[in-house]
Structure formats: structure tokens, C-alpha cells
JSON list of C-alpha atoms in Angstrom, two decimals:
[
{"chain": "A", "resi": 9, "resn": "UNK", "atom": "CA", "xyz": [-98.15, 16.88, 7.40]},
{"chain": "A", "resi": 10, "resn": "UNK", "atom": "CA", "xyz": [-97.91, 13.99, 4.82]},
{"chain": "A", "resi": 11, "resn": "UNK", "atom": "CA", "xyz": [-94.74, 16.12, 3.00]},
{"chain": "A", "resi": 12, "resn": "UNK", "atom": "CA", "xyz": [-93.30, 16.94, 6.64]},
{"chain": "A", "resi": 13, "resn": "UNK", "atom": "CA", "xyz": [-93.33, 12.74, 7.42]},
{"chain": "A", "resi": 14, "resn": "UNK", "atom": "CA", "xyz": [-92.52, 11.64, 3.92]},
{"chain": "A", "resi": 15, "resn": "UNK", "atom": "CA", "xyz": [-89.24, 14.35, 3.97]},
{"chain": "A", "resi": 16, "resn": "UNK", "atom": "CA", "xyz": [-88.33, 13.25, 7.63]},
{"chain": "A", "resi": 17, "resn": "UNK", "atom": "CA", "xyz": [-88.41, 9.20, 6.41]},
{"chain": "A", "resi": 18, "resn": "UNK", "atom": "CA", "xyz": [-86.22, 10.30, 3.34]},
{"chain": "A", "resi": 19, "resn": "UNK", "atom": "CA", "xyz": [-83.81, 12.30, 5.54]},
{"chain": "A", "resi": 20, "resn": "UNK", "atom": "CA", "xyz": [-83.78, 9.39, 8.29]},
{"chain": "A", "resi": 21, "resn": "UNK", "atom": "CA", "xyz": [-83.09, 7.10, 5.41]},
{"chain": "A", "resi": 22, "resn": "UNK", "atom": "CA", "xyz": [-80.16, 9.34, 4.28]},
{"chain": "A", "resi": 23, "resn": "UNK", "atom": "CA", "xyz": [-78.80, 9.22, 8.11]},
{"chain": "A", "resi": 24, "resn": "UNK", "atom": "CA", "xyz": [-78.99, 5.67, 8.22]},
{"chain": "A", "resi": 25, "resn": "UNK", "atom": "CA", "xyz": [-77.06, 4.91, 4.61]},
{"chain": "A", "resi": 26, "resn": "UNK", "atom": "CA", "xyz": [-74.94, 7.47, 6.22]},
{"chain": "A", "resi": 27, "resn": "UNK", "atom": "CA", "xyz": [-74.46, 5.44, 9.24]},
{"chain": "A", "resi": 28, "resn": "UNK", "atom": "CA", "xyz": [-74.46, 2.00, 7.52]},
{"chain": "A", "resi": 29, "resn": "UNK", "atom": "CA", "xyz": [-70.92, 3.66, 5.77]},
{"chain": "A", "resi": 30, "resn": "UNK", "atom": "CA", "xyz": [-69.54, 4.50, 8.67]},
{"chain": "A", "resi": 31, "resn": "UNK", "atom": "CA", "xyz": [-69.91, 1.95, 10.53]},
{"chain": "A", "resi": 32, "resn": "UNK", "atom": "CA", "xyz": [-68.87, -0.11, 7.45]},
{"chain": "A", "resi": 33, "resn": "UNK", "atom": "CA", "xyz": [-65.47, 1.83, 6.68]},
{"chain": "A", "resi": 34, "resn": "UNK", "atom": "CA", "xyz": [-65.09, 1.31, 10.56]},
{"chain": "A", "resi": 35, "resn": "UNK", "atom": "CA", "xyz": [-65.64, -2.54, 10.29]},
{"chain": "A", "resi": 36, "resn": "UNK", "atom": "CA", "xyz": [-62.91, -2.68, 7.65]},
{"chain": "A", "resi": 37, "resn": "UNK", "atom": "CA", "xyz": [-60.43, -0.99, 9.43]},
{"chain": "A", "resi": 38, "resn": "UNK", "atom": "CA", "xyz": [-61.06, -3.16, 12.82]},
{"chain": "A", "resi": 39, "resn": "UNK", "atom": "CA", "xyz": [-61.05, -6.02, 10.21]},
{"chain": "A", "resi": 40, "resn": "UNK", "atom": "CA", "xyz": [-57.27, -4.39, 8.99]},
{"chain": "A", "resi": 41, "resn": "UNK", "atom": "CA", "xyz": [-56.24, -4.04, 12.57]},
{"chain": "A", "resi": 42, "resn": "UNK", "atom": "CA", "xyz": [-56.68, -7.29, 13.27]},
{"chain": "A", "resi": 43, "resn": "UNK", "atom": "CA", "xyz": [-55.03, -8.51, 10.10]},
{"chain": "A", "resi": 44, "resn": "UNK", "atom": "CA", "xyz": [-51.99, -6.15, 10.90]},
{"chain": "A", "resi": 45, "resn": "UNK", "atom": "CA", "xyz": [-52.05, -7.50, 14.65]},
{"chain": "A", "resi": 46, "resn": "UNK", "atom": "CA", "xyz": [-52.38, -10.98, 13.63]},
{"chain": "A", "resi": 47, "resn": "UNK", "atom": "CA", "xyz": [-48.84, -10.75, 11.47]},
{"chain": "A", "resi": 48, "resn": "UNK", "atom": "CA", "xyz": [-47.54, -9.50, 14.43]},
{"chain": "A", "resi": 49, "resn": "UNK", "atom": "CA", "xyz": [-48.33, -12.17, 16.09]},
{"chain": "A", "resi": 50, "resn": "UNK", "atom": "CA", "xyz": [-47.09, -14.64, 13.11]},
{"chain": "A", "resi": 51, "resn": "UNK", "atom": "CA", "xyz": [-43.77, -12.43, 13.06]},
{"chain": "A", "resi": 52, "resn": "UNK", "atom": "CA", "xyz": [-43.25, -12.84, 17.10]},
{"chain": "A", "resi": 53, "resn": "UNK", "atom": "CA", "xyz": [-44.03, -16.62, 16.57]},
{"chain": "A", "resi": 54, "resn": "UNK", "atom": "CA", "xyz": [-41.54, -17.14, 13.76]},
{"chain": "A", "resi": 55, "resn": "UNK", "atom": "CA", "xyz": [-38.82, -15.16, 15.68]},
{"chain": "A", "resi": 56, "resn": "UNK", "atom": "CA", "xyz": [-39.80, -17.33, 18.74]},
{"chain": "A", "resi": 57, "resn": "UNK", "atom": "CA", "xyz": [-38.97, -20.05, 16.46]},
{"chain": "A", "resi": 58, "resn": "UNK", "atom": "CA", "xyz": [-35.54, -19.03, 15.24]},
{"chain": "A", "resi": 59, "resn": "UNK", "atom": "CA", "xyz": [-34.54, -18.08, 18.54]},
{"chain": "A", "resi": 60, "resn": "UNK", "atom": "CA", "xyz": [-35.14, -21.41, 19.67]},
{"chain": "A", "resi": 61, "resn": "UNK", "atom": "CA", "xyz": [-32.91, -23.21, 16.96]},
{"chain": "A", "resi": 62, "resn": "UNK", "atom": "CA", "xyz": [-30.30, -20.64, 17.63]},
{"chain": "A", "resi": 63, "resn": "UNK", "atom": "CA", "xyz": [-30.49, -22.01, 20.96]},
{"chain": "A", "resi": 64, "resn": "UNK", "atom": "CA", "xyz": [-30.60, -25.35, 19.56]},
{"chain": "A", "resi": 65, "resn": "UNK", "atom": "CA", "xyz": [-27.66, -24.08, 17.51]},
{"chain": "A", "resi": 66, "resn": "UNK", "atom": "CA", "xyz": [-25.56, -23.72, 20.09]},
{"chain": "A", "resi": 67, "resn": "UNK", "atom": "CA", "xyz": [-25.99, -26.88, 22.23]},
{"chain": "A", "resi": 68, "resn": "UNK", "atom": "CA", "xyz": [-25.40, -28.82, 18.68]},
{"chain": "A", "resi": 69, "resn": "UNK", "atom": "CA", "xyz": [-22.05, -26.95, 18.59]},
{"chain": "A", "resi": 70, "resn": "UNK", "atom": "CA", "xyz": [-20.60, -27.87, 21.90]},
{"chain": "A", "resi": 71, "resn": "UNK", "atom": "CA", "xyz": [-22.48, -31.48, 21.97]},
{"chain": "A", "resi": 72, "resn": "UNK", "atom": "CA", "xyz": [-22.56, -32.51, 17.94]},
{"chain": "A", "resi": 73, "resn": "UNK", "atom": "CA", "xyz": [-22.83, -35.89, 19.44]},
{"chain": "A", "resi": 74, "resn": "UNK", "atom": "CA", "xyz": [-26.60, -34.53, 19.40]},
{"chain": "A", "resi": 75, "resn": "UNK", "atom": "CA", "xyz": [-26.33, -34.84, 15.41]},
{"chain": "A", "resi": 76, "resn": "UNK", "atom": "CA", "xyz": [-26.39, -38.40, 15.85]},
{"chain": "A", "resi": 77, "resn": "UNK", "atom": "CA", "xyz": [-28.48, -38.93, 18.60]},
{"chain": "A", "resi": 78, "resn": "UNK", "atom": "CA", "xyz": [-31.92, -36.67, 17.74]},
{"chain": "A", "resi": 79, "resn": "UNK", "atom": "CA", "xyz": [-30.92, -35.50, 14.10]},
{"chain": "A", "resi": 80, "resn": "UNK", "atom": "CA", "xyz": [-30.18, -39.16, 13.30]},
{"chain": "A", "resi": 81, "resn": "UNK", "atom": "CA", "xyz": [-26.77, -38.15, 11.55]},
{"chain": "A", "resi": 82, "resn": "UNK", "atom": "CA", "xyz": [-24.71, -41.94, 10.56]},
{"chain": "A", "resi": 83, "resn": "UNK", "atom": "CA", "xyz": [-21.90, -42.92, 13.13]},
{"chain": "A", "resi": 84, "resn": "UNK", "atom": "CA", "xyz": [-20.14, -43.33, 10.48]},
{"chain": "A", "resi": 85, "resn": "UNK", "atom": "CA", "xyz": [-19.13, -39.65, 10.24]},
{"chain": "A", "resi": 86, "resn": "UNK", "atom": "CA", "xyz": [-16.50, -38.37, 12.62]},
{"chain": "A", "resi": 87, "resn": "UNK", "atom": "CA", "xyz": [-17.30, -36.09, 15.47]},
{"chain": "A", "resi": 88, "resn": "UNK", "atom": "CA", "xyz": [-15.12, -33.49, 13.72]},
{"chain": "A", "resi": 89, "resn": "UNK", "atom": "CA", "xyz": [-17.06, -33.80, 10.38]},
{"chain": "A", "resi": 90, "resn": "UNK", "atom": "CA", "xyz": [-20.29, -33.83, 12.66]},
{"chain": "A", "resi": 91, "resn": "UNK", "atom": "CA", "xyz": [-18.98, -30.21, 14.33]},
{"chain": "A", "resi": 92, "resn": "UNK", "atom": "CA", "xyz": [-18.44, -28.76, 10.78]},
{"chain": "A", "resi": 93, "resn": "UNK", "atom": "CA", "xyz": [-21.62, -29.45, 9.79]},
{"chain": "A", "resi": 94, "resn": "UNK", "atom": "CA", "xyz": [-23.14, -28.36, 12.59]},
{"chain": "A", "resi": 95, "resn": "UNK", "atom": "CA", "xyz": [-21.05, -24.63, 12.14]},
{"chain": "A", "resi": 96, "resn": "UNK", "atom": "CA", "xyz": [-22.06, -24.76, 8.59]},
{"chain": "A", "resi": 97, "resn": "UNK", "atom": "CA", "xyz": [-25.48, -24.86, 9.24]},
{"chain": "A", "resi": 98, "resn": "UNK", "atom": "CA", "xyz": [-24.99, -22.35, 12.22]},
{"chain": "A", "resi": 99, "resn": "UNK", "atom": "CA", "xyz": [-23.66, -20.08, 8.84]},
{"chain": "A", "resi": 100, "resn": "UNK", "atom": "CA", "xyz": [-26.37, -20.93, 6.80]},
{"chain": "A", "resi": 101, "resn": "UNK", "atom": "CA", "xyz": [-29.16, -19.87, 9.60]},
{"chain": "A", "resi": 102, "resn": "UNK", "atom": "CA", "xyz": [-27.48, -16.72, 9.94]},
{"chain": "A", "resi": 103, "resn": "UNK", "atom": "CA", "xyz": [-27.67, -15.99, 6.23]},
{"chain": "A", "resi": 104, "resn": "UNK", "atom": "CA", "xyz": [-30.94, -17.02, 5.37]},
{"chain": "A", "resi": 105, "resn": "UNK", "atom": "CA", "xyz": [-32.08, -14.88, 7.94]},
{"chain": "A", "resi": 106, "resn": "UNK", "atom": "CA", "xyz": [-29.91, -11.63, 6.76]},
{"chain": "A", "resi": 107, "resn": "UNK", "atom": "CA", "xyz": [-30.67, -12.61, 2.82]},
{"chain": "A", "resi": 108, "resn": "UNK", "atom": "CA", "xyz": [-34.55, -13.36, 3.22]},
{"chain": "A", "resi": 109, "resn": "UNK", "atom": "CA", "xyz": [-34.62, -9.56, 5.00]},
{"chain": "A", "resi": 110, "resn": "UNK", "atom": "CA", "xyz": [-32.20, -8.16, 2.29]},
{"chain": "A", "resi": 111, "resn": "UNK", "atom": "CA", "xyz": [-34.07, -9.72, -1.10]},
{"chain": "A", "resi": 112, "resn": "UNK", "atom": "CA", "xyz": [-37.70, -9.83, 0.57]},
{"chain": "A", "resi": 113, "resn": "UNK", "atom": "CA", "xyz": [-37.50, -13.33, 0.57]},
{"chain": "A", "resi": 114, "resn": "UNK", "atom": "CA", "xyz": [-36.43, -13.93, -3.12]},
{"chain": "A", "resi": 115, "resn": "UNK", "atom": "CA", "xyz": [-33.57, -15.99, -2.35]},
{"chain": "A", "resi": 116, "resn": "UNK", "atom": "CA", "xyz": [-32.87, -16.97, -6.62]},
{"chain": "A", "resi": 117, "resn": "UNK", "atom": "CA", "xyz": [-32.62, -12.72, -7.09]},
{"chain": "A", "resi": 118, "resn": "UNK", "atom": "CA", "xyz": [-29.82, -13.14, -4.16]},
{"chain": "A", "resi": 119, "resn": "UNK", "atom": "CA", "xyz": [-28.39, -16.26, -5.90]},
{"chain": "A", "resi": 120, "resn": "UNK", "atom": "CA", "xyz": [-28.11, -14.29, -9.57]},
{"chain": "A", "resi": 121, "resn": "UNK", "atom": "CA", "xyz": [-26.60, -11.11, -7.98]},
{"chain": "A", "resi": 122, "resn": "UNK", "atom": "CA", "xyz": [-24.33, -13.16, -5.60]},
{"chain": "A", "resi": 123, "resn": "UNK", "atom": "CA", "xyz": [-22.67, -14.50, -8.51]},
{"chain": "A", "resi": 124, "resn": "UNK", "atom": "CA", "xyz": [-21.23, -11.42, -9.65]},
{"chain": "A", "resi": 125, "resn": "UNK", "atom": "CA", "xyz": [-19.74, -10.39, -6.42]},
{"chain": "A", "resi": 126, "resn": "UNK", "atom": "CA", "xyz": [-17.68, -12.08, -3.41]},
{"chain": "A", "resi": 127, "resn": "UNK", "atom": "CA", "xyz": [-19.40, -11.96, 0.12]},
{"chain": "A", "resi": 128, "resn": "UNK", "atom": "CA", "xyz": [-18.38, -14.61, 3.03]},
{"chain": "A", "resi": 129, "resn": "UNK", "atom": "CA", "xyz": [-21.30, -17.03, 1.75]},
{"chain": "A", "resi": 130, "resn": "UNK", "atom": "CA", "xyz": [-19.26, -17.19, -1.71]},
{"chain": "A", "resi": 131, "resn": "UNK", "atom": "CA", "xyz": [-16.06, -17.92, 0.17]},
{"chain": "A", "resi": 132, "resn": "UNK", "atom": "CA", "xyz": [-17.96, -20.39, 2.24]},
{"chain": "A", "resi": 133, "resn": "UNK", "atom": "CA", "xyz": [-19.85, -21.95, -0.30]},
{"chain": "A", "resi": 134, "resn": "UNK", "atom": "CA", "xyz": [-15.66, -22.30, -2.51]},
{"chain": "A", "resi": 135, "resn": "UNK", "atom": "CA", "xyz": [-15.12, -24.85, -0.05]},
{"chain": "A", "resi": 136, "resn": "UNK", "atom": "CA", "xyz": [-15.19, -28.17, -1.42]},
{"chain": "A", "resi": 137, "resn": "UNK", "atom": "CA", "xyz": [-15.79, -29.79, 1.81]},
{"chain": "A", "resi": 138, "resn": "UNK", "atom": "CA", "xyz": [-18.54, -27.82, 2.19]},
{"chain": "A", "resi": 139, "resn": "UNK", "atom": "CA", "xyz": [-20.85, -29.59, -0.22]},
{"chain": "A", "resi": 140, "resn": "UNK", "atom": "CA", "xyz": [-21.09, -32.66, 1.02]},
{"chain": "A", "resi": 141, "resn": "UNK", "atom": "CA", "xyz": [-21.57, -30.79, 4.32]},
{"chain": "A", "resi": 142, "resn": "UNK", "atom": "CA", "xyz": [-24.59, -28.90, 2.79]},
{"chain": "A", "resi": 143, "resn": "UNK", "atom": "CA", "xyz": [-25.62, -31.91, 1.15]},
{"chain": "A", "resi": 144, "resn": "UNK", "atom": "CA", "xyz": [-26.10, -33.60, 5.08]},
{"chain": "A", "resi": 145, "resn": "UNK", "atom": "CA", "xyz": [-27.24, -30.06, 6.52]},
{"chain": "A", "resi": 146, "resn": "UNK", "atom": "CA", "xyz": [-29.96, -30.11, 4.08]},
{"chain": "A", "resi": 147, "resn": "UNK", "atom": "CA", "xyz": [-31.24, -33.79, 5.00]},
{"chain": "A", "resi": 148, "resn": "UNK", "atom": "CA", "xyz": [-31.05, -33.36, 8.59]},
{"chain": "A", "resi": 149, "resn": "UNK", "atom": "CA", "xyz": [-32.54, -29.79, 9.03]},
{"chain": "A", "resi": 150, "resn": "UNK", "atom": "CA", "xyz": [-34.33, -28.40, 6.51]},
{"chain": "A", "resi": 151, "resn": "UNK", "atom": "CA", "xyz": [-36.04, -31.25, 4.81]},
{"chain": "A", "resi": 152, "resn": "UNK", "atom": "CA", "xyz": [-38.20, -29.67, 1.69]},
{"chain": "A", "resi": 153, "resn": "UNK", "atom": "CA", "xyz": [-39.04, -26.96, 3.76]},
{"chain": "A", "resi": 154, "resn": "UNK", "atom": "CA", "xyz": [-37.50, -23.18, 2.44]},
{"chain": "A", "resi": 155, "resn": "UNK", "atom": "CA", "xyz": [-36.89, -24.77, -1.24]},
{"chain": "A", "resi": 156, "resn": "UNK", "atom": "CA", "xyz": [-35.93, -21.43, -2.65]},
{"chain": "A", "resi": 157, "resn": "UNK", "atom": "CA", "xyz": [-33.59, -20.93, 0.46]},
{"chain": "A", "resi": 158, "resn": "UNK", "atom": "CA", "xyz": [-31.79, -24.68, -0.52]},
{"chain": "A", "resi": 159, "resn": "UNK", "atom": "CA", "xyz": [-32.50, -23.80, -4.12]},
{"chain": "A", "resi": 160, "resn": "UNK", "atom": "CA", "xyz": [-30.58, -20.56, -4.28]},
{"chain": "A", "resi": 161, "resn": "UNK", "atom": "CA", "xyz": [-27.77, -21.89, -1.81]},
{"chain": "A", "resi": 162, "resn": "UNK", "atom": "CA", "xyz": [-27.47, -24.89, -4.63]},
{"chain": "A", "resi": 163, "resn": "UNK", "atom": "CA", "xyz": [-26.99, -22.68, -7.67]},
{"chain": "A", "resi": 164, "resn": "UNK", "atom": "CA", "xyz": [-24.48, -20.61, -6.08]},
{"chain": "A", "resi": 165, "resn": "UNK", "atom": "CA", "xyz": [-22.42, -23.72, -4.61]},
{"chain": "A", "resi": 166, "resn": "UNK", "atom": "CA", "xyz": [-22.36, -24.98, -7.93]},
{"chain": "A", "resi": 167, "resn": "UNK", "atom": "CA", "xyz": [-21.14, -21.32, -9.26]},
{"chain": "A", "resi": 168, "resn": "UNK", "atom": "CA", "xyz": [-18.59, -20.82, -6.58]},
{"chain": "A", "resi": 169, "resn": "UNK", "atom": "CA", "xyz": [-17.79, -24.60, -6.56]},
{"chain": "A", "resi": 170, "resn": "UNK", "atom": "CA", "xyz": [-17.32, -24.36, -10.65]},
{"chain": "A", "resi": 171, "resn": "UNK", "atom": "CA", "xyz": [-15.17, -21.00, -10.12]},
{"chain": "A", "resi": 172, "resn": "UNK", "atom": "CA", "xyz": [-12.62, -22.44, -7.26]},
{"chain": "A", "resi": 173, "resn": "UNK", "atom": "CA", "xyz": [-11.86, -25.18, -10.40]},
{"chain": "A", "resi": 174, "resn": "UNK", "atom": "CA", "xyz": [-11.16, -22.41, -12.40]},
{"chain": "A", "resi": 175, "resn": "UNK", "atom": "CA", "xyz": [-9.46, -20.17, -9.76]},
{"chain": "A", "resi": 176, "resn": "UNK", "atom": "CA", "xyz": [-6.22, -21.13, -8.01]},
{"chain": "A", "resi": 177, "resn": "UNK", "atom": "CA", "xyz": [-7.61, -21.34, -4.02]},
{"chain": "A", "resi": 178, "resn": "UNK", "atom": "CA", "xyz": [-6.30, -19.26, -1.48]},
{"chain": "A", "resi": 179, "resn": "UNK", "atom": "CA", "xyz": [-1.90, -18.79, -1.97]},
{"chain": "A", "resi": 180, "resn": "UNK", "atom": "CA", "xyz": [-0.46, -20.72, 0.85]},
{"chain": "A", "resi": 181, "resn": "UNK", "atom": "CA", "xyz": [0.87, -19.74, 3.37]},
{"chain": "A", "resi": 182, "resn": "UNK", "atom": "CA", "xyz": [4.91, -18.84, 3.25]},
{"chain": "A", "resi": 183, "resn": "UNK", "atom": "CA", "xyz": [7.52, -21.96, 4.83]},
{"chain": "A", "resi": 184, "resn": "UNK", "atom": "CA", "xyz": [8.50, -20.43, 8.64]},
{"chain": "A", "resi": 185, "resn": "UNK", "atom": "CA", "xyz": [11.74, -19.59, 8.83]},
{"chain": "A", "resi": 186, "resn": "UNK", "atom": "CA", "xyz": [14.13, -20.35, 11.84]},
{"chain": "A", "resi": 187, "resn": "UNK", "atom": "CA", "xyz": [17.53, -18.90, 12.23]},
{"chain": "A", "resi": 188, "resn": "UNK", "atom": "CA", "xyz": [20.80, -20.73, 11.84]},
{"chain": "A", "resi": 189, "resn": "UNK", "atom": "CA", "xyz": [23.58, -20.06, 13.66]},
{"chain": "A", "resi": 190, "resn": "UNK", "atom": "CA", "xyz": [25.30, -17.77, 11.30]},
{"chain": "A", "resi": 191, "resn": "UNK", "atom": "CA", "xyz": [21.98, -15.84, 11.81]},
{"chain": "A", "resi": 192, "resn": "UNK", "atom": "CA", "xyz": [20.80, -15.78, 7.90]},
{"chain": "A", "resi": 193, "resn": "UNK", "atom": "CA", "xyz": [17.22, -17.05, 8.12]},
{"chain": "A", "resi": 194, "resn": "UNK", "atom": "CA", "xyz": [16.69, -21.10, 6.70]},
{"chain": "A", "resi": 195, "resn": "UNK", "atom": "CA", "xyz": [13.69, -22.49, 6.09]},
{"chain": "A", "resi": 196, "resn": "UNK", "atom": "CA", "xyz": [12.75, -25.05, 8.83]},
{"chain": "A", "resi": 197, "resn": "UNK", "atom": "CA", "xyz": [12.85, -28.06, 5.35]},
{"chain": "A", "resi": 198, "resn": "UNK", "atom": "CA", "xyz": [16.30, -26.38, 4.95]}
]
């Protein structure tokens, strides 16, 4: 009987290491599940968040007034300038959010490879308006916070800033014409 009890405690031991696994691997993967949900939840938050200052966004483009009065933008800017740099930073929202999917958040990769081609945020960034405009987008909404975002959109405003120097800008626009009486087409300085 002593070989029947002593093989039944070593096979009840086995069955309870066995167990102890199992219900280990299953604790890890309720421990992953929960990790997996709680990103969720982080993701839905962070959208939650962007949809908000989309909305936010949008009031600041019909009212930039509210540049002044919560962003604490100086009077001494016009309401036009105040509107551009509202729609600038409207552009630069959209962006980050497009780039940070597209690179996986490395916003200096984007910045490098950006610099060999010519997207809208290139011709955007050419404008020399625009960095003064970025320079007062960056103080009144993003602060330090997203440094690589305000890093990246730094180097290439300096590259596309350095190439519309170097580049002649857009070709204007051709003089309207009007017709004369004759009917041979003048220039309107003619």
C-alpha cells in the first residue's frame, strides 16, 4: 500500500505542477488581454482628444478672435494674421496625424525623406510667411509637448525655406488682357 500512496502523491504532484502551468500560461494571457484592452482604451482616449481640438479647430477658424482671448495670442497681430495661423495649425494637425501613422511616429525619418521629394507640407512649409506663423503656432499650441513633431517640422522649414532662396517661387501669374476696340487684345497697363 505504501508504493500505491507514495505513486498516487507523485502523480497528484505531477497534476498539480500541471495545473499550476496552466493556470499560469492562462494568467499571462488575461494579464495580455488586459494590456491589449487597456491601449484600446489609451487609443479611444487620444482620438477623443484630437477630435476635440478638431472641434476646437474649427471654432478658432470662424472666431480667431479666440486666439487672443483663451490662447493669449498679442493684439498686436491682425485678425487676418490671427486666421492664418489658426489654418496653419489646422494643416499642421492634419499632418502630424497622417505622418505619425505613416513613419510610426518617427517624425526626423519623415523630415530626412521629405527633403528629397515635394508633398503639400513642402509647399506649405516654402512659404515665408509661414515661419513666423509656425513660430506663434508652436508657442500657443503645442508648447514642448510632440518635440520630434516641432523638431522635424523645423528641419524641413529650414530645408524648404533655404530651397525657395535658391528656387525662383511660383511664375506669376500672366497680365489680363482686355480688348481694344480694333479687337487685338491689350494688356489692361497697356
Amino acid at each position: 500500500m505504501d508504493v500505491i500512496a507514495v505513486v498516487a502523491s507523485a502523480l497528484s504532484a505531477v497534476v498539480a505542477l500541471i495545473a499550476a502551468r496552466f493556470a499560469l500560461q492562462n494568467a499571462k494571457g488575461a494579464l495580455r488581454s488586459a494590456e491589449i484592452a487597456g491601449k484600446g482604451l489609451q487609443r479611444q482616449n487620444v482620438a477623443n482628444l484630437f477630435q476635440g481640438f478638431a472641434v476646437a479647430n474649427e471654432a478658432t477658424l470662424d472666431h480667431p478672435e479666440l486666439l487672443y482671448e483663451v490662447h493669449g495670442l498679442d493684439r498686436s497681430v491682425s485678425l487676418d494674421e490671427a486666421r492664418s495661423i489658426a489654418y496653419l495649425s489646422v494643416l499642421l494637425d492634419a499632418f502630424q496625424g497622417f505622418y505619425d501613422d505613416l513613419y510610426d511616429g518617427d517624425f526626423a525619418r519623415m523630415a530626412t525623406e521629405m527633403q528629397g521629394t515635394s508633398t503639400f507640407l513642402n509647399k506649405v512649409l516654402s512659404v515665408p510667411a509661414n515661419r513666423d506663423r509656425w513660430r506663434v503656432a508652436q508657442e500657443l499650441y503645442y508648447g514642448d509637448f510632440d518635440r520630434s513633431f516641432i523638431d522635424a517640422v523645423n528641419d524641413l522649414l529650414d530645408f524648404e525655406q533655404g530651397r525657395a532662396v535658391a528656387e525662383p517661387a511660383v511664375a506669376p501669374a500672366p497680365t489680363p488682357r482686355a480688348k481694344s476696340d480694333g479687337g487685338a487684345d491689350r494688356t489692361l497697363s497697356d
